[in-house]
Amino acid sequence: MNPERNFLFFPWIQGKISYVVLNQNLPVFTGPMSGCWLVIFTLNGETCFGHIGTFMNPWTPDSIQAVNFWKIAVGTRKVTVIKGFKPIAEGSQVGFGALSVHRDFYTIGFNMGQNPATSVFYHQVTAVTPVPSMPLNM
């Protein structure tokens, strides 16, 4: 596979934590973003990239549920956080998060065309500085 043309995608799941095991030499893409945190962590000895599926704002039931799932996983040491970030695509209609094969974080912004089902336009890519340890009070 050519990592310049291939990537892994995993979706945002509202109120849940979705993740992929980083066992392939491919960039990883997830979204759409709605204020979610993206994290690199270890689970059962494997390095993973996860999407903490909040929704709209920190006080919605789904956001509280997703954050509580994460707090429990960290608090019980089921996962060990390596680093994380919160993608924000300023000026774009839709934002996604990405992780390069070198474990660099990116926010990718898109704008929708006349027919959102068939036309999505790349708007921006922004490199993001990770947070070394995730706050438990997300």
Coordinates of C-alpha atoms in Angstrom, one line a residue:
M1 CA 0.0 0.0 0.0
N2 CA 1.1 3.5 -0.7
P3 CA 0.8 5.6 2.5
E4 CA 0.5 8.7 0.4
R5 CA -2.8 7.4 -1.1
N6 CA -4.1 5.1 1.6
F7 CA -5.2 5.8 5.1
L8 CA -7.3 4.2 7.9
F9 CA -10.6 5.9 8.7
F10 CA -12.6 5.3 11.8
P11 CA -15.8 7.3 12.7
W12 CA -16.9 9.4 15.5
I13 CA -19.5 7.6 17.6
Q14 CA -21.7 9.9 19.6
G15 CA -21.3 9.3 23.3
K16 CA -18.7 6.5 22.9
I17 CA -15.0 6.0 22.4
S18 CA -13.9 4.7 19.1
Y19 CA -10.4 3.7 18.3
V20 CA -8.0 1.8 16.0
V21 CA -4.9 -0.1 16.8
L22 CA -1.9 1.5 15.2
N23 CA -0.3 -1.6 13.7
Q24 CA -0.1 -0.4 10.1
N25 CA 2.2 2.2 8.6
L26 CA -0.7 4.4 7.4
P27 CA -2.1 7.8 8.4
V28 CA -5.3 7.7 10.3
F29 CA -8.3 10.0 9.7
T30 CA -11.4 10.4 12.0
G31 CA -14.4 12.7 12.3
P32 CA -16.4 14.7 12.0
M33 CA -15.3 16.6 15.0
S34 CA -17.7 18.3 17.5
G35 CA -15.4 19.3 20.3
C36 CA -14.0 15.8 20.8
W37 CA -10.5 14.9 22.0
L38 CA -8.3 12.6 20.0
V39 CA -5.7 10.5 21.9
I40 CA -2.9 8.1 21.4
F41 CA -2.9 5.6 24.2
T42 CA -1.9 2.0 25.0
L43 CA -4.5 -0.7 25.6
N44 CA -3.4 -4.3 26.5
G45 CA 0.1 -3.5 25.3
E46 CA -1.0 -2.1 21.9
T47 CA -0.7 1.5 20.8
C48 CA -4.1 2.9 19.7
F49 CA -5.5 6.2 18.3
G50 CA -8.9 7.0 19.9
H51 CA -11.8 9.5 19.4
I52 CA -13.6 10.5 22.6
G53 CA -17.1 11.0 21.1
T54 CA -18.5 14.1 22.7
F55 CA -21.4 15.9 21.1
M56 CA -22.1 19.7 20.6
N57 CA -20.9 20.9 24.0
P58 CA -19.4 19.4 27.2
W59 CA -22.7 19.3 29.1
T60 CA -24.8 17.2 26.8
P61 CA -25.6 13.7 28.1
D62 CA -23.6 12.1 25.3
S63 CA -20.5 14.2 26.0
I64 CA -20.7 13.5 29.7
Q65 CA -21.0 9.8 29.0
A66 CA -18.0 9.7 26.6
V67 CA -15.8 11.7 29.0
N68 CA -16.9 9.5 31.9
F69 CA -16.0 6.3 29.9
W70 CA -12.6 7.8 29.3
K71 CA -12.1 8.9 32.9
I72 CA -12.9 5.3 34.1
A73 CA -10.5 3.8 31.5
V74 CA -7.7 6.1 32.7
G75 CA -8.5 5.8 36.4
T76 CA -8.6 2.0 36.4
R77 CA -5.4 2.0 34.3
K78 CA -7.0 0.1 31.4
V79 CA -5.4 2.7 29.1
T80 CA -2.2 4.7 29.4
V81 CA -2.4 8.1 27.7
I82 CA 0.6 9.0 25.5
K83 CA -0.7 12.3 24.1
G84 CA -3.8 13.9 22.8
F85 CA -5.3 17.0 21.1
K86 CA -8.6 18.7 20.4
P87 CA -8.9 19.4 16.7
I88 CA -10.5 22.8 15.8
A89 CA -10.9 23.7 12.1
E90 CA -11.3 27.5 12.3
G91 CA -13.2 28.9 9.4
S92 CA -14.2 25.5 8.0
Q93 CA -17.7 24.0 7.9
V94 CA -16.6 20.5 8.9
G95 CA -13.5 19.4 10.8
F96 CA -11.7 16.1 10.9
G97 CA -8.6 14.9 12.9
A98 CA -5.7 13.1 11.5
L99 CA -2.6 11.3 12.7
S100 CA 0.4 10.9 10.5
V101 CA 2.6 7.8 10.3
H102 CA 5.1 9.8 12.3
R103 CA 2.5 10.3 15.1
D104 CA 2.0 14.0 14.3
F105 CA -1.5 15.4 14.8
Y106 CA -3.4 17.5 12.2
T107 CA -6.8 19.2 11.9
I108 CA -8.3 19.1 8.4
G109 CA -11.0 21.5 7.5
F110 CA -13.6 21.0 4.7
N111 CA -16.3 23.1 3.2
M112 CA -19.4 21.8 1.5
G113 CA -20.4 22.5 -2.1
Q114 CA -23.9 23.1 -3.5
N115 CA -24.7 19.4 -3.0
P116 CA -23.1 18.2 0.2
A117 CA -23.7 14.5 -0.7
T118 CA -21.4 14.8 -3.8
S119 CA -19.1 17.8 -3.3
V120 CA -16.8 18.4 -0.4
F121 CA -13.9 20.8 -0.8
Y122 CA -10.6 20.7 1.1
H123 CA -10.2 24.0 3.0
Q124 CA -7.1 23.7 5.3
V125 CA -4.7 21.5 7.1
T126 CA -3.2 22.6 10.4
A127 CA -0.5 20.8 12.4
V128 CA -1.3 20.7 16.0
T129 CA 0.9 20.6 19.1
P130 CA -0.2 17.7 21.3
V131 CA -1.1 17.8 25.0
P132 CA 1.4 15.5 26.8
S133 CA -1.2 14.3 29.4
M134 CA -5.0 14.6 29.0
P135 CA -6.9 16.6 31.5
L136 CA -9.4 14.4 33.4
N137 CA -11.8 17.4 33.6
M138 CA -12.2 17.6 29.8

